[in-house]
Short mmCIF file of C-alpha atoms in Angstrom, two decimals:
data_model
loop_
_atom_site.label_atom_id
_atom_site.label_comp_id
_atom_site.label_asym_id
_atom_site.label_seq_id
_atom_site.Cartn_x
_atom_site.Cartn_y
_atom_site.Cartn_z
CA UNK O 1 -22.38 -26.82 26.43
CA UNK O 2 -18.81 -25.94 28.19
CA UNK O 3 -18.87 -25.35 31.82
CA UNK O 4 -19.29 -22.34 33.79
CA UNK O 5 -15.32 -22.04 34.37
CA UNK O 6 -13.93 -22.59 31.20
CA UNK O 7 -16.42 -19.55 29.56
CA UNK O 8 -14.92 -17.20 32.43
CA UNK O 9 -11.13 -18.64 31.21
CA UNK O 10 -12.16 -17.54 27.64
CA UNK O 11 -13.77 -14.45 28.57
CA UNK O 12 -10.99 -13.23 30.71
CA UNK O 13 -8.69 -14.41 27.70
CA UNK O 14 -10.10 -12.63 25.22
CA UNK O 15 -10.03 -9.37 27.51
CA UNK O 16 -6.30 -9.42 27.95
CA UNK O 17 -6.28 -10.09 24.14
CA UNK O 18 -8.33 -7.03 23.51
CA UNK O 19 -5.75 -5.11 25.83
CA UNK O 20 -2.62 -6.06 23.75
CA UNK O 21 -4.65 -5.26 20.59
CA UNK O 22 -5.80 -1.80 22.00
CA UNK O 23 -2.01 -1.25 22.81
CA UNK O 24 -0.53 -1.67 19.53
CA UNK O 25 -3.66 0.21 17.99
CA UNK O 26 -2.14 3.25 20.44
CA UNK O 27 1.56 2.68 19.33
CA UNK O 28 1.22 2.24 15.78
CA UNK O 29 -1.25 5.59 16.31
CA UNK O 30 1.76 7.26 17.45
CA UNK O 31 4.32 6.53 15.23
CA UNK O 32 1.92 6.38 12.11
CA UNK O 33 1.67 10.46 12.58
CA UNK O 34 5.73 10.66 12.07
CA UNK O 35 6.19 8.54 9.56
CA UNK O 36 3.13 10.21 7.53
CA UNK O 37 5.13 12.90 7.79
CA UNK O 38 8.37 11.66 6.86
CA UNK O 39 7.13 9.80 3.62
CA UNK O 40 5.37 12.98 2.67
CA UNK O 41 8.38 14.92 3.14
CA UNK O 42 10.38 12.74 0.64
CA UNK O 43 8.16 12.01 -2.10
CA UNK O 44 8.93 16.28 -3.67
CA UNK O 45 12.98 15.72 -3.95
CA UNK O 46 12.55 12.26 -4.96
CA UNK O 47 9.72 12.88 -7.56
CA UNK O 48 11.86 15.71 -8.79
CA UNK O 49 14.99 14.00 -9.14
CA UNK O 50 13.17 11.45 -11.05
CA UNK O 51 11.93 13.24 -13.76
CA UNK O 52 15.09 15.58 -14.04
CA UNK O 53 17.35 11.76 -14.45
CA UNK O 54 14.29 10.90 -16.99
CA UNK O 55 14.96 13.78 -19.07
CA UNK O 56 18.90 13.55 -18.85
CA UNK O 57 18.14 9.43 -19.78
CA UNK O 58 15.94 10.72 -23.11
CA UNK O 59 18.91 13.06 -23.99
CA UNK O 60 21.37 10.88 -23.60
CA UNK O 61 20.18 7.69 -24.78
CA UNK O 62 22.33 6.27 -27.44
CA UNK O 63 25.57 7.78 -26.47
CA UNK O 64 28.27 5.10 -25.95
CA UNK O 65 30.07 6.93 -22.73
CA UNK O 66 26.71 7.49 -20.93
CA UNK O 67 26.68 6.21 -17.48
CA UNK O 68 25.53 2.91 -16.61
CA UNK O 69 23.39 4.02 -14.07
CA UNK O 70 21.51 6.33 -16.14
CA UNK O 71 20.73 4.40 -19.17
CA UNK O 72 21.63 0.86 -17.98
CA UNK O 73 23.80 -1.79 -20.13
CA UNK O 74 21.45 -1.77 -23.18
CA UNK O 75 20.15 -5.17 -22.08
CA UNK O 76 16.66 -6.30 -19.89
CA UNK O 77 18.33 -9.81 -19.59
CA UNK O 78 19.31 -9.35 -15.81
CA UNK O 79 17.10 -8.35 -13.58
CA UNK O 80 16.93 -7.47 -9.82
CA UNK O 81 14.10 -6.97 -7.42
CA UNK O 82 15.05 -5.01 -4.54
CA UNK O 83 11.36 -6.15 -2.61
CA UNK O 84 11.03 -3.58 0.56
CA UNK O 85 8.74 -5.05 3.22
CA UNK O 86 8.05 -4.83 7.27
CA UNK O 87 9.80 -6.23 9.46
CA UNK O 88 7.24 -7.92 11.72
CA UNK O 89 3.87 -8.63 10.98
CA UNK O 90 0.61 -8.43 12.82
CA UNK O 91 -0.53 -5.58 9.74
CA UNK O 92 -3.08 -7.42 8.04
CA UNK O 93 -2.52 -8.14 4.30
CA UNK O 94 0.58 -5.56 3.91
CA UNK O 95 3.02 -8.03 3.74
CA UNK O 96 1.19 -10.71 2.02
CA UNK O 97 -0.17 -8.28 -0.64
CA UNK O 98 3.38 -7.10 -1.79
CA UNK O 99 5.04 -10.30 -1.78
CA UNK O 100 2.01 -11.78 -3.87
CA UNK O 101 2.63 -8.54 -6.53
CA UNK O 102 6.21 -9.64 -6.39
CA UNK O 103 5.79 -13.44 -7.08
CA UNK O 104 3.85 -12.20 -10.39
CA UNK O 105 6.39 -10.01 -11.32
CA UNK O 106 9.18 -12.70 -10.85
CA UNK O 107 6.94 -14.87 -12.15
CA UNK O 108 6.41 -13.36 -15.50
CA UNK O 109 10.25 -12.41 -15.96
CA UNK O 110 10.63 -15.88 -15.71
CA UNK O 111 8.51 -16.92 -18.34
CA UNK O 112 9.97 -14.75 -20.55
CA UNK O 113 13.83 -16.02 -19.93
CA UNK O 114 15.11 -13.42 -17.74
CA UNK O 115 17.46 -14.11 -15.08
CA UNK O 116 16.52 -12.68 -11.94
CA UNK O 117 17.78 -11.84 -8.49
CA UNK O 118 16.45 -10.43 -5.27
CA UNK O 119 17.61 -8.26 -2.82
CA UNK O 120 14.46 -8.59 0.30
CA UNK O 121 14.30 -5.58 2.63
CA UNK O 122 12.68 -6.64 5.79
CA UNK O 123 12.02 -10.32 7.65
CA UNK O 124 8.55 -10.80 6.15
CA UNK O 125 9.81 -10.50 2.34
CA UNK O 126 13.11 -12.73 3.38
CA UNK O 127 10.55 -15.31 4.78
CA UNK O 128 7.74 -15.45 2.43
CA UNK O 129 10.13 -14.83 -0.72
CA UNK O 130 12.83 -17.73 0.21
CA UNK O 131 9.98 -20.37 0.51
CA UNK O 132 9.86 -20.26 -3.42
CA UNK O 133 12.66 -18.13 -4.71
CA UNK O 134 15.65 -18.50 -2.24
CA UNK O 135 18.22 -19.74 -4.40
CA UNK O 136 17.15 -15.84 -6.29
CA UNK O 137 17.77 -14.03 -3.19
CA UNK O 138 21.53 -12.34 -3.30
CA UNK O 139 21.39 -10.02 -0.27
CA UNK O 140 18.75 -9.41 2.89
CA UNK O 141 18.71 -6.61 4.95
CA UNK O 142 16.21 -6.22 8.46
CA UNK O 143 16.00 -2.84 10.43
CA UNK O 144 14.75 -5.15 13.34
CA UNK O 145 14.88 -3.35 16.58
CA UNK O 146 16.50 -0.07 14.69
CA UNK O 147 14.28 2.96 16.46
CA UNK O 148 14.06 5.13 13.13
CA UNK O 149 15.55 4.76 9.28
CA UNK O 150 18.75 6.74 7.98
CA UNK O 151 19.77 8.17 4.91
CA UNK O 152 22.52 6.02 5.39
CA UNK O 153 20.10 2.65 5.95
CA UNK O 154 19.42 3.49 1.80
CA UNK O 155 22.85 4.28 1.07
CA UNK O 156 23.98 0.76 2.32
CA UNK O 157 21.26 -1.05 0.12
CA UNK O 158 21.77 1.39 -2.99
CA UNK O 159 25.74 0.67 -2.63
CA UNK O 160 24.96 -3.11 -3.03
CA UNK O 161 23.10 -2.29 -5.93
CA UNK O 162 25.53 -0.76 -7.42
CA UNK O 163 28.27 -3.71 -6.77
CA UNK O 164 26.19 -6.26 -8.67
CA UNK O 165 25.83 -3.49 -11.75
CA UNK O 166 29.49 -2.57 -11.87
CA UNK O 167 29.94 -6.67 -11.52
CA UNK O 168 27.87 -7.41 -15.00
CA UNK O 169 25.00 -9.21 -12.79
CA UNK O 170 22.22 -6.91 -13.35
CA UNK O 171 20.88 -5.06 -16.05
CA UNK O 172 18.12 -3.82 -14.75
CA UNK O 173 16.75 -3.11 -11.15
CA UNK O 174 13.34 -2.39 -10.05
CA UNK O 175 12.25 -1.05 -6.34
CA UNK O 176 9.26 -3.41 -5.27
CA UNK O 177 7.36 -1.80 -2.16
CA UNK O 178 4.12 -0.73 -0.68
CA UNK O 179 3.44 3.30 -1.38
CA UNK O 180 1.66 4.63 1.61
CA UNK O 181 -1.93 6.00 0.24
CA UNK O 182 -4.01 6.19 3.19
CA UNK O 183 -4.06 4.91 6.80
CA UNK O 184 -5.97 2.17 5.65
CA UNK O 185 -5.07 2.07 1.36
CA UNK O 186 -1.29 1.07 0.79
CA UNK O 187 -0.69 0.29 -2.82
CA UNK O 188 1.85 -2.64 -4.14
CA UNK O 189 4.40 0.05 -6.32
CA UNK O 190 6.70 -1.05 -9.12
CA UNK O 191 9.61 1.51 -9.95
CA UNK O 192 12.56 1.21 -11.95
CA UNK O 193 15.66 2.48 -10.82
CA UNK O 194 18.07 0.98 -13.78
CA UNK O 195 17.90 2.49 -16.35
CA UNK O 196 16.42 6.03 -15.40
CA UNK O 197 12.27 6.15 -16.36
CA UNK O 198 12.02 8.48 -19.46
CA UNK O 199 9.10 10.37 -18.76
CA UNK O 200 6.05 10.24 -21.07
CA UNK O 201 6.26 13.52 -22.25
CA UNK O 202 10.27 12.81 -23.30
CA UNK O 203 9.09 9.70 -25.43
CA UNK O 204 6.57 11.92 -27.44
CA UNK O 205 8.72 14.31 -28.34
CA UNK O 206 11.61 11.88 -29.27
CA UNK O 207 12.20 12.33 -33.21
CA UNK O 208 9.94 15.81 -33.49
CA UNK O 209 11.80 18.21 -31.18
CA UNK O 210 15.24 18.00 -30.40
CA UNK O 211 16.13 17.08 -26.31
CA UNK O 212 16.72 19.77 -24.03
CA UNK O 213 20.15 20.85 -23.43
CA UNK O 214 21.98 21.28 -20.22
CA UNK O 215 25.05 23.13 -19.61
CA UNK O 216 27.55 21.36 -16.78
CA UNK O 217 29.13 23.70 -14.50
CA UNK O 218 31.71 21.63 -13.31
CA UNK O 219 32.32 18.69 -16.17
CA UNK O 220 29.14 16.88 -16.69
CA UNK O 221 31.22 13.43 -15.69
CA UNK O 222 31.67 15.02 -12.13
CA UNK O 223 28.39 15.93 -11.77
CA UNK O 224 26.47 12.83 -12.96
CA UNK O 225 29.24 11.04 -10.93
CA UNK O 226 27.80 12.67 -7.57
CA UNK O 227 23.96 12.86 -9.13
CA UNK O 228 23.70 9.38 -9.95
CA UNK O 229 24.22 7.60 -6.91
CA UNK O 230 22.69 10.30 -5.04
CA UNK O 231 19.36 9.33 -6.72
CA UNK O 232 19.68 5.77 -6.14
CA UNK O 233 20.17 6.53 -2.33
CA UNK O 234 17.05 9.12 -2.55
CA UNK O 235 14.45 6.71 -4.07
CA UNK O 236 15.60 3.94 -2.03
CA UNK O 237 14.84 5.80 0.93
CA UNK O 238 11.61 7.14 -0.08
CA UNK O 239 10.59 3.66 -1.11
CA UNK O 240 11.84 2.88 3.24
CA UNK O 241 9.62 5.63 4.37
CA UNK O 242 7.11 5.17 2.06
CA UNK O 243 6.51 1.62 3.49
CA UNK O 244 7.28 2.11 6.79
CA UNK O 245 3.94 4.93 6.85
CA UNK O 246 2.26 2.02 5.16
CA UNK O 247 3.71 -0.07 7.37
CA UNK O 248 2.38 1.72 10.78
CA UNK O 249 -1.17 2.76 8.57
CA UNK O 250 -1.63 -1.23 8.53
CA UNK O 251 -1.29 -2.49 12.04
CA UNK O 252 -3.18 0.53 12.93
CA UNK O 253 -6.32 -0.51 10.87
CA UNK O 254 -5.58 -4.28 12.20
CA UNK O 255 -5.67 -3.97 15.60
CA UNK O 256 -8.47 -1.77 15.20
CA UNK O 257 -10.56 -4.59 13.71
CA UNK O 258 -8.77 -7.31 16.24
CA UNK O 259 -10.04 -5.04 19.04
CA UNK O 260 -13.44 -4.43 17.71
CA UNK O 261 -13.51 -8.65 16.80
CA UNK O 262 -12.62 -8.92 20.73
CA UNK O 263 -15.19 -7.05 22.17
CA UNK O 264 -17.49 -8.57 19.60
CA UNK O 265 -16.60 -12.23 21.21
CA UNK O 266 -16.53 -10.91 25.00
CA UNK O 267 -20.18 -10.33 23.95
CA UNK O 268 -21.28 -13.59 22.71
CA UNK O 269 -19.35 -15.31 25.69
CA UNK O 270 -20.60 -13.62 28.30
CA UNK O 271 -24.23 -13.64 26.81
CA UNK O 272 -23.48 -17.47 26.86
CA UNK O 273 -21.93 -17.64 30.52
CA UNK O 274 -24.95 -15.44 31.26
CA UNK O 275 -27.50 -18.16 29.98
CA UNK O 276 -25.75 -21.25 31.11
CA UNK O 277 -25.39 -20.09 34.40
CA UNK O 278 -29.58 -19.35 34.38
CA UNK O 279 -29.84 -22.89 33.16
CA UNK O 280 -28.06 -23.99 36.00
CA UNK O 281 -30.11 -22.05 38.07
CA UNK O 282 -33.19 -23.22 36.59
CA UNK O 283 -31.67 -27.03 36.98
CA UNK O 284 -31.18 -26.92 40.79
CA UNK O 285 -34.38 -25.03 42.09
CA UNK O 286 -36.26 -27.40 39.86
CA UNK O 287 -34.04 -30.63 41.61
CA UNK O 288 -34.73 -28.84 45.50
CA UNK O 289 -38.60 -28.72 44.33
CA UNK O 290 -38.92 -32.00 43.02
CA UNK O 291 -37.06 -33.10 45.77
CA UNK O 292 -39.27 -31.25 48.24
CA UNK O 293 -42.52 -32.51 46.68
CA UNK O 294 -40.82 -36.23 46.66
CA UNK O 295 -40.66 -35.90 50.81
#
């Protein structure tokens, strides 16, 4: 059995543990509400913009002069991961969970011959990625210590996707992050950026109806010219917010468990301390009576 003192170390350990944990549960409270509200915020315009590039992808697929960025080189042999994960950990199986949906998806476009490259977003995907795939990784970004994410945080990450396309390494590029569900439900999300998603409802209709047609008001070059890169910017940064809710939903649910484990253990140890110390008790009246009766 351990000793009197070294239960009261572990109790009053535990207790300062179950401080810290109670603190971050309050922080990540408080920023969780923002960032809720941020993601939410996003996901119309982005959505929107989606299926409006899906639509102008269906119509224009086929056309030599259509833009790269809309209806990629013609090839899947190229691919890039642009994996968007937290910066710091201590929020249960978020980071783990994504990383482990993007070692399958590497994994398979391996097995089928593709070259790939990553782009991490975040310390946790640099670090768990580069343990297996770090000759893969071309680029890694970290918001550490950065109070609240830009527009321009996306446009910096979207311009360096757009440097390896315009430089024949890529073919393809898919956004790998968590999308914020819940406070305590984030889901691993796949979404392909290069070449624009054709909606379902485009691919039925391919070969029975004709495509709808837009009218350009200015050239359609200088639109799609401002359009295009404006979308990758747009679901970039919902893809930021989106895991940065998920992000603060996480720790949240964490240290509520961590705190909940602590106060769990301050039970059992003191309910231990509490019993040793009556055995001790026990011990020495029964040495002063033997002792007495001995005389």
């Amino acid at each position: 059995m351990p000793s009197l003192k070294s239960l009261r170390t572990r109790i009053n350990s535990v207790k300062s543990t179950r401080k810290i944990t109670q603190a971050m549960k309050m922080v990540a409270a408080s920023k969780l509400k923002r960032a809720q509200m941020q993601a939410q915020a996003a996901r119309p315009y982005a959505e929107r913009m989606e299926r409006l590039l899906g639509s102008l992808a269906a119509s224009a697929a086929g056309r030599p002069d259509a833009p790269r960025l809309l209806v990629g080189t013609g090839r899947a042999d190229k691919h890039l991961l642009v994996v968007i994960a937290a910066d710091r950990g201590l929020c249960g199986a978020f980071n783990s969970s994504l990383v482990r949906f993007a070692r399958a998806r590497i994994r398979t476009l391996l097995a089928e011959g593709r070259e790939v490259r990553i782009i991490t977003v975040g310390r946790r995907a640099r670090d768990l990625l580069r343990r297996d795939y770090a000759k893969l990784i071309v680029a890694s970004v970290s918001f550490m210590g950065k109070p609240r994410l830009g527009f321009a945080d996306a446009q910096a990450i979207a311009a360096q996707v757009r440097q390896l396309l315009d430089e024949g390494s890529i073919d393809v590029c898919t956004l790998v992050y968590n999308r914020f569900r819940s406070v305590i439900s984030q889901v691993p999300t796949e979404q392909t950026l290069i070449p624009a998603a054709i909606p379902a409802s485009a691919e039925e209709t391919t070969g029975r109806e004709p495509p709808a047609i837009y009218e350009y008001e200015p050239s359609e070059e200088e639109i799609l010219a401002r359009l295009l890169p404006e979308n990758l910017s747009v679901q970039i940064y919902r893809a930021l917010l989106e895991s940065a809710a998920g992000e603060q939903g996480a720790r949240m649910a964490a240290m509520d468990n961590a705190t909940r484990n602590a106060g769990q253990m301050i039970a059992k140890l003191t309910l231990a301390y509490n019993r040793q110390r009556q055995a001790n008790i026990t011990k020495e009246l029964i040495e002063i009576i033997s002792g007495a009766e001995a005389v």
